[in-house]
Amino acid sequence: MPVPLAASGRYLQGMKPVTVAVLGGLAIVLYAAVAALQILVWNPLAAVPGASLVEISGHLDDTGEAFSPWSVLATLLVGPVLALALVVIAALGRLSAVWCGAAVCAVIAAGALGYFGAAFIPGMSLADAYGISGGDHAPGGLVLCAVSAVAAAGAIVFAVVAARRGARGAGAGAGVGAGGAGAPAGNRPPPPPPAGGAGGAAAGAAPPPPTPMAVAGLAMGARAQVFPPQGFARRARLRPRGAVTA
């Protein structure tokens, strides 16, 4: 992992996602503008030294190899549109700053493909009209390809940094949850008291239903109170023998 890019990933963690998306969007727009100048201005002038753009355009018209510059601009406009969408997503809080950096680098890396697609027809037109190579004649194309290569490496590095950060956050959260579940009973905080206090909970609780044995005991106690056994024994001793009671 390149050290400067890894340090940049750690630096992005302290920035706001919207800031990263806006700065990255400006970089994407600058890339598209340089690509448009390379295709429409610098490369034709380098391919036909000494001729002006008006003369080159007239010669393309005369030979039937003219092309529309609007098709070039429409192809290169894809990058700025993606940059605008990235700013909206970052403003909604859907991406972190590091993931925004990775997305910006990915768009710039893919800009090399957009550049080749936009420059293909103009290059072939110049090649057919002047009998020259259809490749780049100005150094701007090499610069754009170098920038895209660096951006591709940056996208990989930022994605790895963001993924590791997310994995560490998930692992820390799981560790905290497991530690709380597996704590000894002596270290756990006591449960909160009931809303009404201990007395309120006891007073508000319904008494348990009486058991059959308890009911039988209560009945025997009541019978003993009404007909005490000592009274029967005392009357039996006082009654004379042979007496008939009514």
PDB file of N, CA, C and O in Angstrom, residues 46-122:
ATOM      1  N   ALA A  46      -1.265  19.942 -32.730  1.00  0.00           N
ATOM      2  CA  ALA A  46      -0.010  19.182 -32.740  1.00  0.00           C
ATOM      3  C   ALA A  46       0.049  18.211 -33.909  1.00  0.00           C
ATOM      4  O   ALA A  46       1.138  17.903 -34.417  1.00  0.00           O
ATOM      5  N   ALA A  47      -1.103  17.727 -34.367  1.00  0.00           N
ATOM      6  CA  ALA A  47      -1.103  16.787 -35.490  1.00  0.00           C
ATOM      7  C   ALA A  47      -0.791  17.477 -36.806  1.00  0.00           C
ATOM      8  O   ALA A  47      -0.191  16.881 -37.704  1.00  0.00           O
ATOM      9  N   VAL A  48      -1.211  18.727 -36.970  1.00  0.00           N
ATOM     10  CA  VAL A  48      -0.967  19.480 -38.208  1.00  0.00           C
ATOM     11  C   VAL A  48      -0.207  20.751 -37.825  1.00  0.00           C
ATOM     12  O   VAL A  48      -0.819  21.809 -37.622  1.00  0.00           O
ATOM     13  N   PRO A  49       1.104  20.682 -37.673  1.00  0.00           N
ATOM     14  CA  PRO A  49       1.870  21.876 -37.254  1.00  0.00           C
ATOM     15  C   PRO A  49       1.748  22.998 -38.296  1.00  0.00           C
ATOM     16  O   PRO A  49       1.750  22.775 -39.500  1.00  0.00           O
ATOM     17  N   GLY A  50       1.610  24.225 -37.793  1.00  0.00           N
ATOM     18  CA  GLY A  50       1.528  25.389 -38.661  1.00  0.00           C
ATOM     19  C   GLY A  50       0.135  25.715 -39.130  1.00  0.00           C
ATOM     20  O   GLY A  50      -0.074  26.777 -39.734  1.00  0.00           O
ATOM     21  N   ALA A  51      -0.839  24.886 -38.908  1.00  0.00           N
ATOM     22  CA  ALA A  51      -2.225  25.138 -39.338  1.00  0.00           C
ATOM     23  C   ALA A  51      -3.047  25.578 -38.136  1.00  0.00           C
ATOM     24  O   ALA A  51      -2.815  25.147 -37.005  1.00  0.00           O
ATOM     25  N   SER A  52      -4.000  26.455 -38.423  1.00  0.00           N
ATOM     26  CA  SER A  52      -4.892  26.907 -37.362  1.00  0.00           C
ATOM     27  C   SER A  52      -6.083  25.970 -37.252  1.00  0.00           C
ATOM     28  O   SER A  52      -6.330  25.125 -38.127  1.00  0.00           O
ATOM     29  N   LEU A  53      -6.849  26.139 -36.183  1.00  0.00           N
ATOM     30  CA  LEU A  53      -8.039  25.307 -36.003  1.00  0.00           C
ATOM     31  C   LEU A  53      -9.058  25.551 -37.111  1.00  0.00           C
ATOM     32  O   LEU A  53      -9.744  24.611 -37.556  1.00  0.00           O
ATOM     33  N   VAL A  54      -9.167  26.800 -37.590  1.00  0.00           N
ATOM     34  CA  VAL A  54     -10.100  27.089 -38.671  1.00  0.00           C
ATOM     35  C   VAL A  54      -9.682  26.363 -39.943  1.00  0.00           C
ATOM     36  O   VAL A  54     -10.510  25.790 -40.665  1.00  0.00           O
ATOM     37  N   GLU A  55      -8.391  26.374 -40.255  1.00  0.00           N
ATOM     38  CA  GLU A  55      -7.903  25.682 -41.446  1.00  0.00           C
ATOM     39  C   GLU A  55      -8.076  24.170 -41.325  1.00  0.00           C
ATOM     40  O   GLU A  55      -8.459  23.499 -42.312  1.00  0.00           O
ATOM     41  N   ILE A  56      -7.816  23.629 -40.148  1.00  0.00           N
ATOM     42  CA  ILE A  56      -7.989  22.182 -39.955  1.00  0.00           C
ATOM     43  C   ILE A  56      -9.456  21.802 -40.088  1.00  0.00           C
ATOM     44  O   ILE A  56      -9.803  20.797 -40.743  1.00  0.00           O
ATOM     45  N   SER A  57     -10.342  22.609 -39.502  1.00  0.00           N
ATOM     46  CA  SER A  57     -11.770  22.313 -39.603  1.00  0.00           C
ATOM     47  C   SER A  57     -12.246  22.408 -41.054  1.00  0.00           C
ATOM     48  O   SER A  57     -13.049  21.578 -41.508  1.00  0.00           O
ATOM     49  N   GLY A  58     -11.734  23.399 -41.803  1.00  0.00           N
ATOM     50  CA  GLY A  58     -12.123  23.513 -43.211  1.00  0.00           C
ATOM     51  C   GLY A  58     -11.635  22.339 -44.024  1.00  0.00           C
ATOM     52  O   GLY A  58     -12.359  21.838 -44.903  1.00  0.00           O
ATOM     53  N   HIS A  59     -10.425  21.890 -43.755  1.00  0.00           N
ATOM     54  CA  HIS A  59      -9.910  20.728 -44.492  1.00  0.00           C
ATOM     55  C   HIS A  59     -10.711  19.471 -44.169  1.00  0.00           C
ATOM     56  O   HIS A  59     -10.964  18.640 -45.066  1.00  0.00           O
ATOM     57  N   LEU A  60     -11.141  19.315 -42.928  1.00  0.00           N
ATOM     58  CA  LEU A  60     -11.976  18.164 -42.580  1.00  0.00           C
ATOM     59  C   LEU A  60     -13.315  18.227 -43.292  1.00  0.00           C
ATOM     60  O   LEU A  60     -13.845  17.191 -43.733  1.00  0.00           O
ATOM     61  N   ASP A  61     -13.862  19.429 -43.434  1.00  0.00           N
ATOM     62  CA  ASP A  61     -15.119  19.565 -44.173  1.00  0.00           C
ATOM     63  C   ASP A  61     -14.936  19.225 -45.653  1.00  0.00           C
ATOM     64  O   ASP A  61     -15.804  18.579 -46.262  1.00  0.00           O
ATOM     65  N   ASP A  62     -13.821  19.658 -46.215  1.00  0.00           N
ATOM     66  CA  ASP A  62     -13.589  19.404 -47.637  1.00  0.00           C
ATOM     67  C   ASP A  62     -13.394  17.921 -47.927  1.00  0.00           C
ATOM     68  O   ASP A  62     -13.790  17.428 -48.999  1.00  0.00           O
ATOM     69  N   THR A  63     -12.793  17.214 -47.002  1.00  0.00           N
ATOM     70  CA  THR A  63     -12.531  15.781 -47.208  1.00  0.00           C
ATOM     71  C   THR A  63     -13.654  14.891 -46.690  1.00  0.00           C
ATOM     72  O   THR A  63     -13.567  13.658 -46.773  1.00  0.00           O
ATOM     73  N   GLY A  64     -14.698  15.492 -46.137  1.00  0.00           N
ATOM     74  CA  GLY A  64     -15.810  14.689 -45.613  1.00  0.00           C
ATOM     75  C   GLY A  64     -15.492  13.973 -44.315  1.00  0.00           C
ATOM     76  O   GLY A  64     -16.137  12.958 -43.996  1.00  0.00           O
ATOM     77  N   GLU A  65     -14.515  14.447 -43.555  1.00  0.00           N
ATOM     78  CA  GLU A  65     -14.127  13.811 -42.298  1.00  0.00           C
ATOM     79  C   GLU A  65     -14.470  14.673 -41.088  1.00  0.00           C
ATOM     80  O   GLU A  65     -13.892  14.507 -40.014  1.00  0.00           O
ATOM     81  N   ALA A  66     -15.386  15.608 -41.271  1.00  0.00           N
ATOM     82  CA  ALA A  66     -15.749  16.490 -40.154  1.00  0.00           C
ATOM     83  C   ALA A  66     -16.478  15.685 -39.074  1.00  0.00           C
ATOM     84  O   ALA A  66     -17.165  14.697 -39.352  1.00  0.00           O
ATOM     85  N   PHE A  67     -16.335  16.099 -37.855  1.00  0.00           N
ATOM     86  CA  PHE A  67     -16.997  15.454 -36.714  1.00  0.00           C
ATOM     87  C   PHE A  67     -17.634  16.548 -35.857  1.00  0.00           C
ATOM     88  O   PHE A  67     -17.256  17.722 -35.926  1.00  0.00           O
ATOM     89  N   SER A  68     -18.594  16.142 -35.070  1.00  0.00           N
ATOM     90  CA  SER A  68     -19.303  17.096 -34.225  1.00  0.00           C
ATOM     91  C   SER A  68     -18.597  17.220 -32.877  1.00  0.00           C
ATOM     92  O   SER A  68     -18.401  16.212 -32.178  1.00  0.00           O
ATOM     93  N   PRO A  69     -18.221  18.417 -32.472  1.00  0.00           N
ATOM     94  CA  PRO A  69     -17.603  18.558 -31.141  1.00  0.00           C
ATOM     95  C   PRO A  69     -18.586  18.310 -30.002  1.00  0.00           C
ATOM     96  O   PRO A  69     -18.173  18.025 -28.874  1.00  0.00           O
ATOM     97  N   TRP A  70     -19.896  18.403 -30.318  1.00  0.00           N
ATOM     98  CA  TRP A  70     -20.873  18.165 -29.263  1.00  0.00           C
ATOM     99  C   TRP A  70     -20.888  16.714 -28.800  1.00  0.00           C
ATOM    100  O   TRP A  70     -21.184  16.442 -27.622  1.00  0.00           O
ATOM    101  N   SER A  71     -20.594  15.807 -29.708  1.00  0.00           N
ATOM    102  CA  SER A  71     -20.515  14.404 -29.289  1.00  0.00           C
ATOM    103  C   SER A  71     -19.348  14.185 -28.329  1.00  0.00           C
ATOM    104  O   SER A  71     -19.446  13.399 -27.376  1.00  0.00           O
ATOM    105  N   VAL A  72     -18.247  14.903 -28.574  1.00  0.00           N
ATOM    106  CA  VAL A  72     -17.108  14.813 -27.658  1.00  0.00           C
ATOM    107  C   VAL A  72     -17.478  15.367 -26.287  1.00  0.00           C
ATOM    108  O   VAL A  72     -17.204  14.755 -25.242  1.00  0.00           O
ATOM    109  N   LEU A  73     -18.120  16.520 -26.253  1.00  0.00           N
ATOM    110  CA  LEU A  73     -18.493  17.136 -24.986  1.00  0.00           C
ATOM    111  C   LEU A  73     -19.537  16.297 -24.233  1.00  0.00           C
ATOM    112  O   LEU A  73     -19.497  16.207 -23.001  1.00  0.00           O
ATOM    113  N   ALA A  74     -20.458  15.694 -24.980  1.00  0.00           N
ATOM    114  CA  ALA A  74     -21.476  14.859 -24.332  1.00  0.00           C
ATOM    115  C   ALA A  74     -20.849  13.638 -23.669  1.00  0.00           C
ATOM    116  O   ALA A  74     -21.253  13.226 -22.569  1.00  0.00           O
ATOM    117  N   THR A  75     -19.841  13.054 -24.331  1.00  0.00           N
ATOM    118  CA  THR A  75     -19.163  11.896 -23.740  1.00  0.00           C
ATOM    119  C   THR A  75     -18.393  12.284 -22.482  1.00  0.00           C
ATOM    120  O   THR A  75     -18.428  11.573 -21.472  1.00  0.00           O
ATOM    121  N   LEU A  76     -17.726  13.423 -22.549  1.00  0.00           N
ATOM    122  CA  LEU A  76     -16.934  13.857 -21.395  1.00  0.00           C
ATOM    123  C   LEU A  76     -17.800  14.412 -20.273  1.00  0.00           C
ATOM    124  O   LEU A  76     -17.306  14.589 -19.154  1.00  0.00           O
ATOM    125  N   LEU A  77     -19.053  14.708 -20.551  1.00  0.00           N
ATOM    126  CA  LEU A  77     -19.940  15.258 -19.529  1.00  0.00           C
ATOM    127  C   LEU A  77     -20.397  14.198 -18.522  1.00  0.00           C
ATOM    128  O   LEU A  77     -20.938  14.551 -17.469  1.00  0.00           O
ATOM    129  N   VAL A  78     -20.158  12.931 -18.823  1.00  0.00           N
ATOM    130  CA  VAL A  78     -20.583  11.867 -17.903  1.00  0.00           C
ATOM    131  C   VAL A  78     -19.874  12.008 -16.560  1.00  0.00           C
ATOM    132  O   VAL A  78     -20.480  11.814 -15.491  1.00  0.00           O
ATOM    133  N   GLY A  79     -18.593  12.349 -16.580  1.00  0.00           N
ATOM    134  CA  GLY A  79     -17.844  12.492 -15.330  1.00  0.00           C
ATOM    135  C   GLY A  79     -18.402  13.572 -14.423  1.00  0.00           C
ATOM    136  O   GLY A  79     -18.667  13.314 -13.228  1.00  0.00           O
ATOM    137  N   PRO A  80     -18.625  14.805 -14.907  1.00  0.00           N
ATOM    138  CA  PRO A  80     -19.227  15.822 -14.036  1.00  0.00           C
ATOM    139  C   PRO A  80     -20.611  15.454 -13.521  1.00  0.00           C
ATOM    140  O   PRO A  80     -20.969  15.822 -12.391  1.00  0.00           O
ATOM    141  N   VAL A  81     -21.402  14.742 -14.331  1.00  0.00           N
ATOM    142  CA  VAL A  81     -22.723  14.318 -13.841  1.00  0.00           C
ATOM    143  C   VAL A  81     -22.562  13.333 -12.680  1.00  0.00           C
ATOM    144  O   VAL A  81     -23.278  13.424 -11.658  1.00  0.00           O
ATOM    145  N   LEU A  82     -21.623  12.407 -12.789  1.00  0.00           N
ATOM    146  CA  LEU A  82     -21.365  11.482 -11.682  1.00  0.00           C
ATOM    147  C   LEU A  82     -20.850  12.231 -10.452  1.00  0.00           C
ATOM    148  O   LEU A  82     -21.182  11.873  -9.315  1.00  0.00           O
ATOM    149  N   ALA A  83     -20.046  13.264 -10.676  1.00  0.00           N
ATOM    150  CA  ALA A  83     -19.553  14.063  -9.551  1.00  0.00           C
ATOM    151  C   ALA A  83     -20.707  14.761  -8.831  1.00  0.00           C
ATOM    152  O   ALA A  83     -20.739  14.817  -7.587  1.00  0.00           O
ATOM    153  N   LEU A  84     -21.667  15.292  -9.596  1.00  0.00           N
ATOM    154  CA  LEU A  84     -22.822  15.939  -8.978  1.00  0.00           C
ATOM    155  C   LEU A  84     -23.651  14.936  -8.180  1.00  0.00           C
ATOM    156  O   LEU A  84     -24.116  15.240  -7.065  1.00  0.00           O
ATOM    157  N   ALA A  85     -23.832  13.750  -8.727  1.00  0.00           N
ATOM    158  CA  ALA A  85     -24.572  12.718  -7.994  1.00  0.00           C
ATOM    159  C   ALA A  85     -23.844  12.331  -6.712  1.00  0.00           C
ATOM    160  O   ALA A  85     -24.474  12.089  -5.666  1.00  0.00           O
ATOM    161  N   LEU A  86     -22.521  12.292  -6.765  1.00  0.00           N
ATOM    162  CA  LEU A  86     -21.752  11.961  -5.563  1.00  0.00           C
ATOM    163  C   LEU A  86     -21.913  13.033  -4.490  1.00  0.00           C
ATOM    164  O   LEU A  86     -22.012  12.717  -3.291  1.00  0.00           O
ATOM    165  N   VAL A  87     -21.969  14.299  -4.892  1.00  0.00           N
ATOM    166  CA  VAL A  87     -22.177  15.379  -3.918  1.00  0.00           C
ATOM    167  C   VAL A  87     -23.545  15.236  -3.248  1.00  0.00           C
ATOM    168  O   VAL A  87     -23.685  15.419  -2.022  1.00  0.00           O
ATOM    169  N   VAL A  88     -24.563  14.897  -4.021  1.00  0.00           N
ATOM    170  CA  VAL A  88     -25.902  14.728  -3.446  1.00  0.00           C
ATOM    171  C   VAL A  88     -25.923  13.562  -2.463  1.00  0.00           C
ATOM    172  O   VAL A  88     -26.485  13.656  -1.358  1.00  0.00           O
ATOM    173  N   ILE A  89     -25.288  12.444  -2.835  1.00  0.00           N
ATOM    174  CA  ILE A  89     -25.259  11.278  -1.939  1.00  0.00           C
ATOM    175  C   ILE A  89     -24.512  11.603  -0.657  1.00  0.00           C
ATOM    176  O   ILE A  89     -24.922  11.213   0.443  1.00  0.00           O
ATOM    177  N   ALA A  90     -23.398  12.333  -0.779  1.00  0.00           N
ATOM    178  CA  ALA A  90     -22.646  12.710   0.419  1.00  0.00           C
ATOM    179  C   ALA A  90     -23.428  13.666   1.296  1.00  0.00           C
ATOM    180  O   ALA A  90     -23.372  13.596   2.527  1.00  0.00           O
ATOM    181  N   ALA A  91     -24.190  14.563   0.692  1.00  0.00           N
ATOM    182  CA  ALA A  91     -25.001  15.495   1.480  1.00  0.00           C
ATOM    183  C   ALA A  91     -26.098  14.773   2.242  1.00  0.00           C
ATOM    184  O   ALA A  91     -26.509  15.224   3.324  1.00  0.00           O
ATOM    185  N   LEU A  92     -26.569  13.651   1.718  1.00  0.00           N
ATOM    186  CA  LEU A  92     -27.595  12.874   2.404  1.00  0.00           C
ATOM    187  C   LEU A  92     -27.018  11.996   3.507  1.00  0.00           C
ATOM    188  O   LEU A  92     -27.777  11.323   4.217  1.00  0.00           O
ATOM    189  N   GLY A  93     -25.683  11.990   3.647  1.00  0.00           N
ATOM    190  CA  GLY A  93     -25.053  11.198   4.696  1.00  0.00           C
ATOM    191  C   GLY A  93     -24.965   9.721   4.398  1.00  0.00           C
ATOM    192  O   GLY A  93     -24.869   8.909   5.329  1.00  0.00           O
ATOM    193  N   ARG A  94     -24.980   9.339   3.125  1.00  0.00           N
ATOM    194  CA  ARG A  94     -24.936   7.921   2.773  1.00  0.00           C
ATOM    195  C   ARG A  94     -23.514   7.376   2.672  1.00  0.00           C
ATOM    196  O   ARG A  94     -23.341   6.160   2.641  1.00  0.00           O
ATOM    197  N   LEU A  95     -22.521   8.240   2.600  1.00  0.00           N
ATOM    198  CA  LEU A  95     -21.135   7.798   2.438  1.00  0.00           C
ATOM    199  C   LEU A  95     -20.261   8.515   3.454  1.00  0.00           C
ATOM    200  O   LEU A  95     -20.515   9.665   3.813  1.00  0.00           O
ATOM    201  N   SER A  96     -19.210   7.816   3.894  1.00  0.00           N
ATOM    202  CA  SER A  96     -18.220   8.456   4.753  1.00  0.00           C
ATOM    203  C   SER A  96     -17.233   9.232   3.887  1.00  0.00           C
ATOM    204  O   SER A  96     -17.243   9.153   2.651  1.00  0.00           O
ATOM    205  N   ALA A  97     -16.360   9.986   4.545  1.00  0.00           N
ATOM    206  CA  ALA A  97     -15.395  10.796   3.799  1.00  0.00           C
ATOM    207  C   ALA A  97     -14.429   9.922   3.011  1.00  0.00           C
ATOM    208  O   ALA A  97     -14.073  10.228   1.873  1.00  0.00           O
ATOM    209  N   VAL A  98     -14.016   8.804   3.601  1.00  0.00           N
ATOM    210  CA  VAL A  98     -13.055   7.928   2.903  1.00  0.00           C
ATOM    211  C   VAL A  98     -13.715   7.252   1.710  1.00  0.00           C
ATOM    212  O   VAL A  98     -13.116   7.118   0.637  1.00  0.00           O
ATOM    213  N   TRP A  99     -14.952   6.835   1.875  1.00  0.00           N
ATOM    214  CA  TRP A  99     -15.654   6.234   0.736  1.00  0.00           C
ATOM    215  C   TRP A  99     -15.905   7.267  -0.358  1.00  0.00           C
ATOM    216  O   TRP A  99     -15.893   6.921  -1.554  1.00  0.00           O
ATOM    217  N   CYS A 100     -16.132   8.506   0.005  1.00  0.00           N
ATOM    218  CA  CYS A 100     -16.257   9.563  -1.005  1.00  0.00           C
ATOM    219  C   CYS A 100     -14.951   9.727  -1.770  1.00  0.00           C
ATOM    220  O   CYS A 100     -14.955   9.895  -2.993  1.00  0.00           O
ATOM    221  N   GLY A 101     -13.833   9.703  -1.050  1.00  0.00           N
ATOM    222  CA  GLY A 101     -12.545   9.780  -1.734  1.00  0.00           C
ATOM    223  C   GLY A 101     -12.330   8.614  -2.676  1.00  0.00           C
ATOM    224  O   GLY A 101     -11.811   8.780  -3.789  1.00  0.00           O
ATOM    225  N   ALA A 102     -12.732   7.416  -2.251  1.00  0.00           N
ATOM    226  CA  ALA A 102     -12.601   6.253  -3.130  1.00  0.00           C
ATOM    227  C   ALA A 102     -13.472   6.396  -4.375  1.00  0.00           C
ATOM    228  O   ALA A 102     -13.062   6.046  -5.491  1.00  0.00           O
ATOM    229  N   ALA A 103     -14.693   6.922  -4.204  1.00  0.00           N
ATOM    230  CA  ALA A 103     -15.586   7.098  -5.357  1.00  0.00           C
ATOM    231  C   ALA A 103     -15.042   8.143  -6.328  1.00  0.00           C
ATOM    232  O   ALA A 103     -15.098   7.960  -7.557  1.00  0.00           O
ATOM    233  N   VAL A 104     -14.503   9.235  -5.793  1.00  0.00           N
ATOM    234  CA  VAL A 104     -13.926  10.266  -6.664  1.00  0.00           C
ATOM    235  C   VAL A 104     -12.764   9.694  -7.470  1.00  0.00           C
ATOM    236  O   VAL A 104     -12.650   9.910  -8.689  1.00  0.00           O
ATOM    237  N   CYS A 105     -11.890   8.962  -6.792  1.00  0.00           N
ATOM    238  CA  CYS A 105     -10.753   8.359  -7.504  1.00  0.00           C
ATOM    239  C   CYS A 105     -11.220   7.351  -8.552  1.00  0.00           C
ATOM    240  O   CYS A 105     -10.617   7.250  -9.633  1.00  0.00           O
ATOM    241  N   ALA A 106     -12.280   6.627  -8.253  1.00  0.00           N
ATOM    242  CA  ALA A 106     -12.793   5.659  -9.228  1.00  0.00           C
ATOM    243  C   ALA A 106     -13.329   6.362 -10.475  1.00  0.00           C
ATOM    244  O   ALA A 106     -13.114   5.896 -11.601  1.00  0.00           O
ATOM    245  N   VAL A 107     -14.018   7.489 -10.285  1.00  0.00           N
ATOM    246  CA  VAL A 107     -14.535   8.227 -11.443  1.00  0.00           C
ATOM    247  C   VAL A 107     -13.388   8.779 -12.283  1.00  0.00           C
ATOM    248  O   VAL A 107     -13.412   8.716 -13.521  1.00  0.00           O
ATOM    249  N   ILE A 108     -12.351   9.314 -11.621  1.00  0.00           N
ATOM    250  CA  ILE A 108     -11.205   9.843 -12.376  1.00  0.00           C
ATOM    251  C   ILE A 108     -10.462   8.713 -13.078  1.00  0.00           C
ATOM    252  O   ILE A 108      -9.988   8.872 -14.215  1.00  0.00           O
ATOM    253  N   ALA A 109     -10.354   7.567 -12.433  1.00  0.00           N
ATOM    254  CA  ALA A 109      -9.707   6.429 -13.083  1.00  0.00           C
ATOM    255  C   ALA A 109     -10.483   5.977 -14.315  1.00  0.00           C
ATOM    256  O   ALA A 109      -9.894   5.647 -15.360  1.00  0.00           O
ATOM    257  N   ALA A 110     -11.814   5.970 -14.212  1.00  0.00           N
ATOM    258  CA  ALA A 110     -12.630   5.611 -15.370  1.00  0.00           C
ATOM    259  C   ALA A 110     -12.633   6.699 -16.429  1.00  0.00           C
ATOM    260  O   ALA A 110     -13.048   6.450 -17.572  1.00  0.00           O
ATOM    261  N   GLY A 111     -12.163   7.896 -16.078  1.00  0.00           N
ATOM    262  CA  GLY A 111     -12.102   8.971 -17.065  1.00  0.00           C
ATOM    263  C   GLY A 111     -11.182   8.660 -18.228  1.00  0.00           C
ATOM    264  O   GLY A 111     -11.361   9.206 -19.333  1.00  0.00           O
ATOM    265  N   ALA A 112     -10.185   7.788 -18.021  1.00  0.00           N
ATOM    266  CA  ALA A 112      -9.312   7.403 -19.129  1.00  0.00           C
ATOM    267  C   ALA A 112     -10.107   6.696 -20.229  1.00  0.00           C
ATOM    268  O   ALA A 112      -9.890   6.934 -21.430  1.00  0.00           O
ATOM    269  N   LEU A 113     -11.052   5.843 -19.812  1.00  0.00           N
ATOM    270  CA  LEU A 113     -11.896   5.170 -20.809  1.00  0.00           C
ATOM    271  C   LEU A 113     -12.785   6.175 -21.528  1.00  0.00           C
ATOM    272  O   LEU A 113     -12.986   6.092 -22.753  1.00  0.00           O
ATOM    273  N   GLY A 114     -13.333   7.133 -20.772  1.00  0.00           N
ATOM    274  CA  GLY A 114     -14.139   8.172 -21.416  1.00  0.00           C
ATOM    275  C   GLY A 114     -13.322   9.013 -22.383  1.00  0.00           C
ATOM    276  O   GLY A 114     -13.823   9.414 -23.446  1.00  0.00           O
ATOM    277  N   TYR A 115     -12.072   9.262 -22.029  1.00  0.00           N
ATOM    278  CA  TYR A 115     -11.215  10.046 -22.922  1.00  0.00           C
ATOM    279  C   TYR A 115     -10.960   9.297 -24.220  1.00  0.00           C
ATOM    280  O   TYR A 115     -11.052   9.881 -25.317  1.00  0.00           O
ATOM    281  N   PHE A 116     -10.630   8.035 -24.142  1.00  0.00           N
ATOM    282  CA  PHE A 116     -10.389   7.265 -25.362  1.00  0.00           C
ATOM    283  C   PHE A 116     -11.646   7.173 -26.217  1.00  0.00           C
ATOM    284  O   PHE A 116     -11.576   7.244 -27.453  1.00  0.00           O
ATOM    285  N   GLY A 117     -12.802   7.020 -25.558  1.00  0.00           N
ATOM    286  CA  GLY A 117     -14.045   6.956 -26.327  1.00  0.00           C
ATOM    287  C   GLY A 117     -14.371   8.257 -27.025  1.00  0.00           C
ATOM    288  O   GLY A 117     -14.843   8.262 -28.179  1.00  0.00           O
ATOM    289  N   ALA A 118     -14.128   9.382 -26.327  1.00  0.00           N
ATOM    290  CA  ALA A 118     -14.427  10.681 -26.941  1.00  0.00           C
ATOM    291  C   ALA A 118     -13.412  11.052 -28.020  1.00  0.00           C
ATOM    292  O   ALA A 118     -13.751  11.773 -28.975  1.00  0.00           O
ATOM    293  N   ALA A 119     -12.173  10.599 -27.879  1.00  0.00           N
ATOM    294  CA  ALA A 119     -11.120  10.985 -28.827  1.00  0.00           C
ATOM    295  C   ALA A 119     -11.012  10.059 -30.022  1.00  0.00           C
ATOM    296  O   ALA A 119     -10.234  10.347 -30.953  1.00  0.00           O
ATOM    297  N   PHE A 120     -11.766   8.978 -30.059  1.00  0.00           N
ATOM    298  CA  PHE A 120     -11.584   7.998 -31.137  1.00  0.00           C
ATOM    299  C   PHE A 120     -11.995   8.580 -32.497  1.00  0.00           C
ATOM    300  O   PHE A 120     -11.214   8.559 -33.463  1.00  0.00           O
ATOM    301  N   ILE A 121     -13.224   9.107 -32.593  1.00  0.00           N
ATOM    302  CA  ILE A 121     -13.698   9.617 -33.883  1.00  0.00           C
ATOM    303  C   ILE A 121     -12.883  10.832 -34.341  1.00  0.00           C
ATOM    304  O   ILE A 121     -12.470  10.898 -35.522  1.00  0.00           O
ATOM    305  N   PRO A 122     -12.602  11.830 -33.487  1.00  0.00           N
ATOM    306  CA  PRO A 122     -11.754  12.947 -33.954  1.00  0.00           C
ATOM    307  C   PRO A 122     -10.367  12.486 -34.411  1.00  0.00           C
ATOM    308  O   PRO A 122      -9.834  12.996 -35.409  1.00  0.00           O
TER     309      PRO A 122
END
